[in-house]
Coordinates of N, CA and C in Angstrom, one line a residue:
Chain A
X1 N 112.3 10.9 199.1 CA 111.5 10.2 200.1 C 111.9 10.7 201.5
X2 N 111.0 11.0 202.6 CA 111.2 11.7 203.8 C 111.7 10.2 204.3
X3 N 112.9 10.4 205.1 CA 113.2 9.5 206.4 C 113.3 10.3 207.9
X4 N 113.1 9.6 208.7 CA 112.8 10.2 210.0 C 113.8 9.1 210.8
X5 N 114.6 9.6 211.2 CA 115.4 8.9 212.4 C 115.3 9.7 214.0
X6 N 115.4 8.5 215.0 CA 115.4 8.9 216.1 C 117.0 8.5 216.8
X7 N 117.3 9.0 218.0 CA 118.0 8.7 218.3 C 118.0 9.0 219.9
X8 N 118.4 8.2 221.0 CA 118.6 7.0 220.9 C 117.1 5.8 220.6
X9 N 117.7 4.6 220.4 CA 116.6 4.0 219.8 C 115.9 3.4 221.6
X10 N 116.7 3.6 222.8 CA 116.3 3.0 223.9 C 117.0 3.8 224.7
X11 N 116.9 4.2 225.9 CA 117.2 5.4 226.9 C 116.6 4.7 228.0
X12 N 117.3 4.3 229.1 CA 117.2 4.3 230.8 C 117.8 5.6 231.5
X13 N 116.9 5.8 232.8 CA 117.6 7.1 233.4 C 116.9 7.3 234.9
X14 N 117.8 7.7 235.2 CA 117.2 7.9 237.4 C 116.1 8.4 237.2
X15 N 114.8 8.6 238.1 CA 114.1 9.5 238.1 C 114.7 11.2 238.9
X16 N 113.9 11.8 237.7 CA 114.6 13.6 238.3 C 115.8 13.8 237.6
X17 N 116.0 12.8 236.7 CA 116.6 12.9 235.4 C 115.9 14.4 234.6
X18 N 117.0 15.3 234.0 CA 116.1 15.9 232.3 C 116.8 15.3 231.5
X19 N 116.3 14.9 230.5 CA 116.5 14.3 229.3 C 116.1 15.1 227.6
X20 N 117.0 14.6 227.1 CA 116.3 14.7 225.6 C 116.4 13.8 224.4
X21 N 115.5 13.8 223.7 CA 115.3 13.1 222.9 C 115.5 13.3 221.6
X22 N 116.1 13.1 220.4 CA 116.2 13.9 218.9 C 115.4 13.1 217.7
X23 N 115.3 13.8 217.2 CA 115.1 12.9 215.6 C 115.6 13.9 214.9
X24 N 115.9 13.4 213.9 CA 116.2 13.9 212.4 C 115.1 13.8 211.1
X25 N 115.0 14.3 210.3 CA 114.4 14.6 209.0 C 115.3 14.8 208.0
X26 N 115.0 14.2 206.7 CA 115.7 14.2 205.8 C 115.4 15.7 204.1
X27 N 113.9 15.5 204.5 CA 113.3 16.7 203.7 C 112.4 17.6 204.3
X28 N 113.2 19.0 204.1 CA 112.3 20.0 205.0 C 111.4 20.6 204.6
X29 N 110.6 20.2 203.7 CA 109.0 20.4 202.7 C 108.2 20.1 203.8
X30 N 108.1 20.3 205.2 CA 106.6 19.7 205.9 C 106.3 20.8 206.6
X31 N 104.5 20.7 207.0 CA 103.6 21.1 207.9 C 104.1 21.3 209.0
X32 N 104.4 20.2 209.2 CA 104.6 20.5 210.7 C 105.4 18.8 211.4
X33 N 105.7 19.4 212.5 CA 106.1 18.0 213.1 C 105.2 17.8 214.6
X34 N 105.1 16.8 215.2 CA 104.5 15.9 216.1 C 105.3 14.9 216.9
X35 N 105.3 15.4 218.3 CA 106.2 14.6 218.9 C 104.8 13.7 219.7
X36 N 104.4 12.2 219.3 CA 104.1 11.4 220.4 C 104.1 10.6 221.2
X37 N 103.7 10.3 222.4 CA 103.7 8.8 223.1 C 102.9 7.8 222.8
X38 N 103.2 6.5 222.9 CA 103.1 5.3 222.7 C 102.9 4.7 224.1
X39 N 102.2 3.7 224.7 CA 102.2 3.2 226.2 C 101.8 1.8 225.2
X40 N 102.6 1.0 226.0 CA 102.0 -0.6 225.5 C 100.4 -0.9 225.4
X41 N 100.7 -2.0 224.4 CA 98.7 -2.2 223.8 C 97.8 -0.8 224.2
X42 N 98.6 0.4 224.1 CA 97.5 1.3 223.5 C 97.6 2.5 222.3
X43 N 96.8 3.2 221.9 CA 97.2 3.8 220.7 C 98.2 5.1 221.1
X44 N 98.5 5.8 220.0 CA 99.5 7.3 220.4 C 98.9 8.2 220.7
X45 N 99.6 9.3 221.6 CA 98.6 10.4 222.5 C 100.0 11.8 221.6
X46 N 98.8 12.5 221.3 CA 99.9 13.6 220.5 C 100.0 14.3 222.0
X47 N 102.0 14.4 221.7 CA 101.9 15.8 223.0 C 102.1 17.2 222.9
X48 N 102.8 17.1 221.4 CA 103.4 18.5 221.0 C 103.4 18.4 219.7
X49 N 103.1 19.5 219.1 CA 102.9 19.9 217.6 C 103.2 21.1 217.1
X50 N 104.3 21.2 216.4 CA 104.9 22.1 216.1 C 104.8 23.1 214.6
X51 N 104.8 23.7 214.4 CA 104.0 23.9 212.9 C 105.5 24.5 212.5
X52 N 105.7 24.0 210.6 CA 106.9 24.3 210.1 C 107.6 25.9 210.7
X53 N 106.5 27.0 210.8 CA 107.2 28.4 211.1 C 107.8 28.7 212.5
X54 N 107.1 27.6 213.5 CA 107.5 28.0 214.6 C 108.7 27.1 214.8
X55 N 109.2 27.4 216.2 CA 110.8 27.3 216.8 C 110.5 26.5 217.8
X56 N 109.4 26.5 218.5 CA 109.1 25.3 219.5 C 108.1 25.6 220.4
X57 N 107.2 24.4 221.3 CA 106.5 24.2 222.0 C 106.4 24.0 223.1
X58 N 105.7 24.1 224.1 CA 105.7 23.6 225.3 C 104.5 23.4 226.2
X59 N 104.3 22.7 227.0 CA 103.5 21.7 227.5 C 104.2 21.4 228.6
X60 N 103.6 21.8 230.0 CA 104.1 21.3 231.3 C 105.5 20.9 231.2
X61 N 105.7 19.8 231.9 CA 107.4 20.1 231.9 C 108.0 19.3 230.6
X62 N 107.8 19.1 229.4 CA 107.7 18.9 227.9 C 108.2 20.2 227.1
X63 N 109.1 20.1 226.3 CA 109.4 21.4 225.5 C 110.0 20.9 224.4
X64 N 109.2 21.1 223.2 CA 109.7 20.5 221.6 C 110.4 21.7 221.0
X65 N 111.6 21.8 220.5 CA 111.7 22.4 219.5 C 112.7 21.6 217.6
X66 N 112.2 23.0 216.8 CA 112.3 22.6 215.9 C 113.1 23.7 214.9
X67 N 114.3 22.4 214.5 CA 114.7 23.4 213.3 C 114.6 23.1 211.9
X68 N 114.2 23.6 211.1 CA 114.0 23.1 209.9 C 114.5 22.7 208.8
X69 N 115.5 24.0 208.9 CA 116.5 24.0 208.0 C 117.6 23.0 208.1
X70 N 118.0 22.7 209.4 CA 119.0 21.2 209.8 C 118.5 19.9 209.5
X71 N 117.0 20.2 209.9 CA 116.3 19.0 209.7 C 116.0 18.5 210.8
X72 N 116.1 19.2 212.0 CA 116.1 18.4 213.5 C 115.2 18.6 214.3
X73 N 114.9 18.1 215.4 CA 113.8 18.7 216.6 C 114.1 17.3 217.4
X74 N 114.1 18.1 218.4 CA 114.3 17.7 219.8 C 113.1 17.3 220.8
X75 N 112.8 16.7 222.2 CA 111.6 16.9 222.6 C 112.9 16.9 224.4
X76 N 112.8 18.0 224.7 CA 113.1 17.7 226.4 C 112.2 17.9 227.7
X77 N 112.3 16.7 227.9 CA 111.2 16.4 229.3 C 112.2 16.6 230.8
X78 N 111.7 17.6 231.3 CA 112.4 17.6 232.4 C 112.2 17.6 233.9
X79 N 112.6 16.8 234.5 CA 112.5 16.1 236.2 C 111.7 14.8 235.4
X80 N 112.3 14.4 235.2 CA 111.5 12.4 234.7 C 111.0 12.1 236.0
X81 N 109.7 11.2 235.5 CA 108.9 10.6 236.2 C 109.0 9.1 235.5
X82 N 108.8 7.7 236.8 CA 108.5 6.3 236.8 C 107.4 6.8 235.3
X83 N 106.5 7.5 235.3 CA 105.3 7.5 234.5 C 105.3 8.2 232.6
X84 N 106.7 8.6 233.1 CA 107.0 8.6 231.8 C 107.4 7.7 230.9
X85 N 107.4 6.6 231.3 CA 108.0 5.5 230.9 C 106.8 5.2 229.6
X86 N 107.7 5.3 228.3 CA 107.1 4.8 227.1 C 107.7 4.9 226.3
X87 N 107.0 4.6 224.7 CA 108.0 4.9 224.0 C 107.4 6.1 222.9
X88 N 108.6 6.6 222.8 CA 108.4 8.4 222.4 C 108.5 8.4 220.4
X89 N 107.6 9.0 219.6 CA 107.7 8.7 218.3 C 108.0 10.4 217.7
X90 N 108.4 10.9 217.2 CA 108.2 11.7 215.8 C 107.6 11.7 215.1
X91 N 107.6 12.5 214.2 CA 106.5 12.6 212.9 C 106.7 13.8 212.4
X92 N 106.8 13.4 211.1 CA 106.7 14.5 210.4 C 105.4 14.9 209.1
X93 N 104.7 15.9 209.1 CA 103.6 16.0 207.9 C 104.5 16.7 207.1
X94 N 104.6 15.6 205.9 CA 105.2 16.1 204.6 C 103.9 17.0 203.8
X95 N 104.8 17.5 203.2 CA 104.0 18.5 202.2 C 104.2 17.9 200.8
X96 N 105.0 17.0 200.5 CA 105.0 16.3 199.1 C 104.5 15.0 199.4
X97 N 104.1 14.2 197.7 CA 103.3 12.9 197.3 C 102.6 13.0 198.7
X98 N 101.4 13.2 198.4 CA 100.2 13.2 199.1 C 100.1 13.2 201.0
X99 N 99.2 13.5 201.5 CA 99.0 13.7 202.7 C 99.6 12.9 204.1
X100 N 100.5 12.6 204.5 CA 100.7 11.4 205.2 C 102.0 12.1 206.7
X101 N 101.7 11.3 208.1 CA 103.0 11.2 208.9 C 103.8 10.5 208.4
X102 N 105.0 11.1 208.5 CA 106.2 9.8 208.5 C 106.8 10.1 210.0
X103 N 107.0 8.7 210.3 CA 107.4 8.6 211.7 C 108.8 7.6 211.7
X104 N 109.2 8.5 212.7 CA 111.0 7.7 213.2 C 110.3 6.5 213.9
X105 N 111.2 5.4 214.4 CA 111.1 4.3 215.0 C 110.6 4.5 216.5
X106 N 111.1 5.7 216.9 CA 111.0 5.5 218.6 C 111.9 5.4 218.8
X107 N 111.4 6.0 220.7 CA 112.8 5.9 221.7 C 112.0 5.3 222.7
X108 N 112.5 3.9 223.1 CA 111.8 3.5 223.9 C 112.3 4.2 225.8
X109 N 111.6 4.6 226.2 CA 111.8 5.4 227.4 C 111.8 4.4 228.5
X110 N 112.7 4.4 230.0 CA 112.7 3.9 231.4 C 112.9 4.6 232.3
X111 N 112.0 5.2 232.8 CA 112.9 5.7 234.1 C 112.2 5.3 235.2
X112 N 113.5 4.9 236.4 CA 113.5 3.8 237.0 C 113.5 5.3 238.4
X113 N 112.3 4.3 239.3 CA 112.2 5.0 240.5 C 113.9 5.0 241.8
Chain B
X1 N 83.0 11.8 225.5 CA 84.7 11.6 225.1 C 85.1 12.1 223.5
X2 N 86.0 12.7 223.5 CA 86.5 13.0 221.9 C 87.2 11.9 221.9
X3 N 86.9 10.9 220.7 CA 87.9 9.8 220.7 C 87.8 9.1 219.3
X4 N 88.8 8.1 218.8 CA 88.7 7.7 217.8 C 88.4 6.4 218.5
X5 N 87.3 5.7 217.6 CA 87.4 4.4 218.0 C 87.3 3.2 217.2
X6 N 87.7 2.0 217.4 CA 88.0 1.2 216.7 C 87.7 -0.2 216.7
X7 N 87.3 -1.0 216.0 CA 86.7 -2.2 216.2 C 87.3 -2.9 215.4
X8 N 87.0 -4.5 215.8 CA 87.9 -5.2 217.2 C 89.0 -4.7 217.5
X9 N 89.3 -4.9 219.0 CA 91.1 -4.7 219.3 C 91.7 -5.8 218.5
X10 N 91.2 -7.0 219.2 CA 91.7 -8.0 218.5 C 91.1 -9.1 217.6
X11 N 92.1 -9.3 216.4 CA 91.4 -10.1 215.5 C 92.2 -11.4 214.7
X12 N 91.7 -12.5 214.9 CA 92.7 -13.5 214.6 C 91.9 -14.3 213.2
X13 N 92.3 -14.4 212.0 CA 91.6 -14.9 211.0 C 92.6 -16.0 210.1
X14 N 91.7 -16.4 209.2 CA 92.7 -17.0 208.0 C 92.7 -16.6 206.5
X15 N 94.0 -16.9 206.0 CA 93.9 -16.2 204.9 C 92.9 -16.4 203.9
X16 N 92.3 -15.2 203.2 CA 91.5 -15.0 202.6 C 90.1 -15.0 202.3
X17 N 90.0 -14.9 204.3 CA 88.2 -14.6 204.8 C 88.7 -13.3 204.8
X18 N 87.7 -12.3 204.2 CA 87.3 -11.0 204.1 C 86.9 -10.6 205.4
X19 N 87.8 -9.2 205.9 CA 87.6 -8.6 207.3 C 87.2 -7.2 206.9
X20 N 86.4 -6.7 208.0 CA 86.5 -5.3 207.9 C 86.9 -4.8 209.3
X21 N 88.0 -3.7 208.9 CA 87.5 -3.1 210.9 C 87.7 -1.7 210.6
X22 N 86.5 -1.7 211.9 CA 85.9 -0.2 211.4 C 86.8 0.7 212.4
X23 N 86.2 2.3 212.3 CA 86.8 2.9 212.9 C 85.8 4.5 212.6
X24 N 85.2 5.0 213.8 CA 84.3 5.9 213.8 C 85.0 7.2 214.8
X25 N 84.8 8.9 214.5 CA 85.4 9.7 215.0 C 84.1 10.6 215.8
X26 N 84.0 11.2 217.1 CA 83.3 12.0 217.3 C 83.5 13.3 217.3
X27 N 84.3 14.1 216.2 CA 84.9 14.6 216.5 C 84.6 16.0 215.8
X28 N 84.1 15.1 214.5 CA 83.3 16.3 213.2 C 85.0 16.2 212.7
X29 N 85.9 15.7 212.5 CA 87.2 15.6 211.9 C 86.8 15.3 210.4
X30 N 87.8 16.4 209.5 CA 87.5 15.7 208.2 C 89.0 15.3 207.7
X31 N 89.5 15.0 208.7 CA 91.0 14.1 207.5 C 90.8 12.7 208.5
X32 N 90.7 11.5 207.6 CA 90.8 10.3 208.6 C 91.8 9.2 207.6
X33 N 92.7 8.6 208.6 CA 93.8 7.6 207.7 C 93.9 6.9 208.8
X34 N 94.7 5.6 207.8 CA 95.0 4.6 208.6 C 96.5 4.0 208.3
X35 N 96.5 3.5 208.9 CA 98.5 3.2 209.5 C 98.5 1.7 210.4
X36 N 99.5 0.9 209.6 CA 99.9 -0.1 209.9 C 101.3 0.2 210.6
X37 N 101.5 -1.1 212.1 CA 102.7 -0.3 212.5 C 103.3 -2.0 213.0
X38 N 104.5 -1.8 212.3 CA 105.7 -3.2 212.6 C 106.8 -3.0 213.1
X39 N 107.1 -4.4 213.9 CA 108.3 -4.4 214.1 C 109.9 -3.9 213.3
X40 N 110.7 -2.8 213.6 CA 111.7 -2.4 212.6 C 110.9 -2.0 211.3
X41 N 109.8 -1.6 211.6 CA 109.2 -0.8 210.0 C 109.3 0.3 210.3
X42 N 108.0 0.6 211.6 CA 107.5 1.8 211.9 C 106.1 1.7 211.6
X43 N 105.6 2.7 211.7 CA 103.9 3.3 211.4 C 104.4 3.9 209.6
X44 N 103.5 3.0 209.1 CA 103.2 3.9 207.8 C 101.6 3.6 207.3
X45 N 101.7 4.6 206.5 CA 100.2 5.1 206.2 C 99.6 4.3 205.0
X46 N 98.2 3.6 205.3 CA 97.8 2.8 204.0 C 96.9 3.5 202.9
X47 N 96.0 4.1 203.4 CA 94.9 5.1 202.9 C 94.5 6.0 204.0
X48 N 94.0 7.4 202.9 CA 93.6 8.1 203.9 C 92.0 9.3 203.3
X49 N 91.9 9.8 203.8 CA 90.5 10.8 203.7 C 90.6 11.9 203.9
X50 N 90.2 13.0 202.9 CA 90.1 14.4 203.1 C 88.9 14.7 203.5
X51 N 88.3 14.0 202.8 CA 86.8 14.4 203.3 C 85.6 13.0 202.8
X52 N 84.3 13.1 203.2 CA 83.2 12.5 202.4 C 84.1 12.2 201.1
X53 N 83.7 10.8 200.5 CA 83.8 10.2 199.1 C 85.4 10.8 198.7
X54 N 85.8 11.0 199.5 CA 87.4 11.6 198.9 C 88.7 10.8 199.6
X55 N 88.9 9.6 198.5 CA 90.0 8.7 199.6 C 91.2 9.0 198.6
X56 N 92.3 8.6 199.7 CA 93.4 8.3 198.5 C 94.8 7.1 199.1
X57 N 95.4 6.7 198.3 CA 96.3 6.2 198.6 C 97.6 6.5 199.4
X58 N 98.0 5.9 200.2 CA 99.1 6.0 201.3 C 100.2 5.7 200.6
X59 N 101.2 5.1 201.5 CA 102.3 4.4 201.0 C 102.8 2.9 200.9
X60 N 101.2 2.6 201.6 CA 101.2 1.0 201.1 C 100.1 0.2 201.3
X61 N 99.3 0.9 200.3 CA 98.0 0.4 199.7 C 97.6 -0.8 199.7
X62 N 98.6 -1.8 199.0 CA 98.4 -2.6 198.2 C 97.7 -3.8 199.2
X63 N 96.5 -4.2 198.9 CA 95.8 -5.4 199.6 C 94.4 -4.8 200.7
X64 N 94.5 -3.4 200.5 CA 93.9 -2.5 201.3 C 92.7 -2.0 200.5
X65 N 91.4 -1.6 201.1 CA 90.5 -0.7 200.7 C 89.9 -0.2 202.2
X66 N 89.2 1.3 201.7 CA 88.8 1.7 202.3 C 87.3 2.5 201.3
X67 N 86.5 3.0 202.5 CA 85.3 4.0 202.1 C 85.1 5.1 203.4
X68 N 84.5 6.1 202.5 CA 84.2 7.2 203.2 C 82.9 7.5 203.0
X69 N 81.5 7.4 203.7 CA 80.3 7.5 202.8 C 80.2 8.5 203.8
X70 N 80.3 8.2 204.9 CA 79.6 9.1 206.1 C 81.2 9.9 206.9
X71 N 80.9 11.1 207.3 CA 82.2 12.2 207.7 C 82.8 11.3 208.7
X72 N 81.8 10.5 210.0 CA 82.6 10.1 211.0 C 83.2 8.3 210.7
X73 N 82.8 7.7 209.3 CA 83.2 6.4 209.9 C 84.0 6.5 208.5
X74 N 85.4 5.4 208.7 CA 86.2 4.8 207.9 C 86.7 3.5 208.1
X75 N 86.2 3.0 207.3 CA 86.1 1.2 207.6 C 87.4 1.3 206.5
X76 N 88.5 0.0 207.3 CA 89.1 -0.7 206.6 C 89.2 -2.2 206.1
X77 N 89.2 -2.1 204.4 CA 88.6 -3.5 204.0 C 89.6 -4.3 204.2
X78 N 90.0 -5.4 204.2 CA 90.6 -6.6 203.7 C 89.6 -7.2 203.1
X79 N 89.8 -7.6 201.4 CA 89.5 -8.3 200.7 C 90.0 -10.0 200.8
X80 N 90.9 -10.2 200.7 CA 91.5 -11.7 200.7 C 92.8 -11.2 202.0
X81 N 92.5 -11.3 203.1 CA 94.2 -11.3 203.9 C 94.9 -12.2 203.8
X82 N 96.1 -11.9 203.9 CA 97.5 -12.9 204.1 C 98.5 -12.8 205.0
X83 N 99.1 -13.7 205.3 CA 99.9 -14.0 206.5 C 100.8 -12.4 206.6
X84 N 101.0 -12.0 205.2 CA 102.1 -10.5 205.6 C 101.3 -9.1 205.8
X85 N 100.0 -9.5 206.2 CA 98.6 -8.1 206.5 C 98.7 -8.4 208.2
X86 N 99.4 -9.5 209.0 CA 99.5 -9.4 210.0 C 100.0 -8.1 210.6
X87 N 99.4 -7.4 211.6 CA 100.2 -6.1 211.5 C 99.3 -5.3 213.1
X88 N 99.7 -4.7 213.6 CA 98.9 -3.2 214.5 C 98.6 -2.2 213.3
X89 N 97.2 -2.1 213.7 CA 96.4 -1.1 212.7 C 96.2 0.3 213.9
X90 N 95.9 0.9 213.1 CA 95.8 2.2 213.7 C 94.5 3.2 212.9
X91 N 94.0 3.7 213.3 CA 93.3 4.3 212.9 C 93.3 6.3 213.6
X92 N 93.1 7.3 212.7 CA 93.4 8.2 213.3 C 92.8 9.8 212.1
X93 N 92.2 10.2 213.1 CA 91.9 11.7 212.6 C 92.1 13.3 213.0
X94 N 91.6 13.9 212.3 CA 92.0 15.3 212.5 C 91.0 16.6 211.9
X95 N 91.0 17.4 212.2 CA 90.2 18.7 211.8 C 91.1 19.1 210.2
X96 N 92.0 19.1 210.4 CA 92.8 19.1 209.0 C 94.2 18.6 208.6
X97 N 94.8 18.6 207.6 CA 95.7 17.5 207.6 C 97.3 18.5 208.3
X98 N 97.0 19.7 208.8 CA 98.3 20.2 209.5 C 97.6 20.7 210.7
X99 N 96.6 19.8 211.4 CA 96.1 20.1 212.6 C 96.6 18.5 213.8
X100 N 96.8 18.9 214.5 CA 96.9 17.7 215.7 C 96.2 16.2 215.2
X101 N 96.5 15.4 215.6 CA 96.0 13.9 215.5 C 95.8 13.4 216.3
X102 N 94.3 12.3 216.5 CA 93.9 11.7 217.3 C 93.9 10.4 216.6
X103 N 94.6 9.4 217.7 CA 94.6 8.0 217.2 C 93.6 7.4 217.9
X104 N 93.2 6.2 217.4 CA 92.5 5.3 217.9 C 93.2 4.4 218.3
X105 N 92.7 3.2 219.7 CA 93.6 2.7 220.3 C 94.2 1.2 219.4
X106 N 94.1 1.1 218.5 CA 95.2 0.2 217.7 C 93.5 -1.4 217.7
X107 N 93.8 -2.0 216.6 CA 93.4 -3.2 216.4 C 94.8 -4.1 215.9
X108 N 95.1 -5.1 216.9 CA 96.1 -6.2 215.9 C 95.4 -7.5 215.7
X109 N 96.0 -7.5 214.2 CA 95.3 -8.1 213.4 C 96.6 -9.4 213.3
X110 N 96.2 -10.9 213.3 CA 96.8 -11.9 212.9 C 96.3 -12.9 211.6
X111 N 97.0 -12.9 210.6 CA 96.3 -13.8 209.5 C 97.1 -14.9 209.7
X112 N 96.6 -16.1 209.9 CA 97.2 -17.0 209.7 C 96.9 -17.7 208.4

């Protein structure tokens, strides 16, 4: 069974902060992984998507990478913004028992002006 | 707008009035699934769709139905709900199942 852990599960930081974020995976049978945001009472916004072959992504000041074979991927956002403030999920698309994300818990994000 | 969307945000019932909430894509997406998301659980997936008339089971089915008649809509059934179907629903599609995901903005559901 795929587990997804994040770590940390809560992060405060200055603004102009860089930061990063990790999760772990337990089975490296997947498609691909997905790093997204969460904003309170609304749904998730994919930011980065990484496909099993590749090494990593980027997207403005956002940059996922991914290793497979560890099991790991990272997402680092750099110069934090007040407006980054959320909370940040993983995902993984398994390639075994049928179609599905599995997602870590989150890191719930703050950064303070 | 490309968007998933989803009906009601919010829904407060009691156990064992039959609910549906829907959830339609403009997107021409053919993978659509749905995901329940809890406190210290996480998001996991209840059913999902590869295509037209093609559903299958998630990882936690059980109390759950769904249909696929038409490419853009995926309604989720509650037959009889219960106090532990209380939950944030999610709803969410894709062009294929190792293509990006679009969620829909969540329905929370309370059964009392």
């Amino acid at each position: 069974k795929q587990e997804v852990t994040q770590i940390p599960a809560a992060l405060s930081v200055p603004e102009g902060e860089n930061l990063v974020l990790n999760c772990s995976f337990t089975d490296s049978a997947i498609y691909n992984l997905q790093w997204f945001r969460q904003d309170p009472g609304k749904g998730l916004t994919s930011l980065l998507l990484i496909q099993s072959s590749q090494r990593e992504q980027t997207s403005g000041r956002l940059n996922a990478s991914l290793d497979k074979s560890s099991g790991r991927s990272t997402l680092y956002i750099a110069a934090s913004q007040p407006g980054d403030s959320a909370t940040y999920l993983c995902a993984v698309n398994r390639r075994n028992s049928g179609y599905a994300l599995n997602f870590g818990k989150g890191t719930s994000l703050l950064v303070t002006p | 707008e490309a968007q998933v969307t989803q009906n009601p945000r919010y829904l407060i019932t009691v156990t064992g009035k039959k609910l549906t909430v829907t959830c339609s894509q403009n997107m021409n997406h053919e993978y659509m699934s749905w995901y329940r998301q809890d406190p210290g659980l996480g998001l996991r997936q209840i059913y999902y769709s590869m295509n037209v008339e093609v559903t299958d089971k998630g990882d936690v089915p059980e109390g759950y139905k769904v249909s696929r008649k038409e490419k853009r809509n995926f309604p989720l059934i509650l037959e009889s709900p219960s106090p532990n179907q209380t939950s944030l629903y999610f709803c969410a599609s894709s062009f294929s199942i190792v293509e990006r995901y679009t969620f829909g903005s969540g329905t929370r559901l309370t059964v009392v």
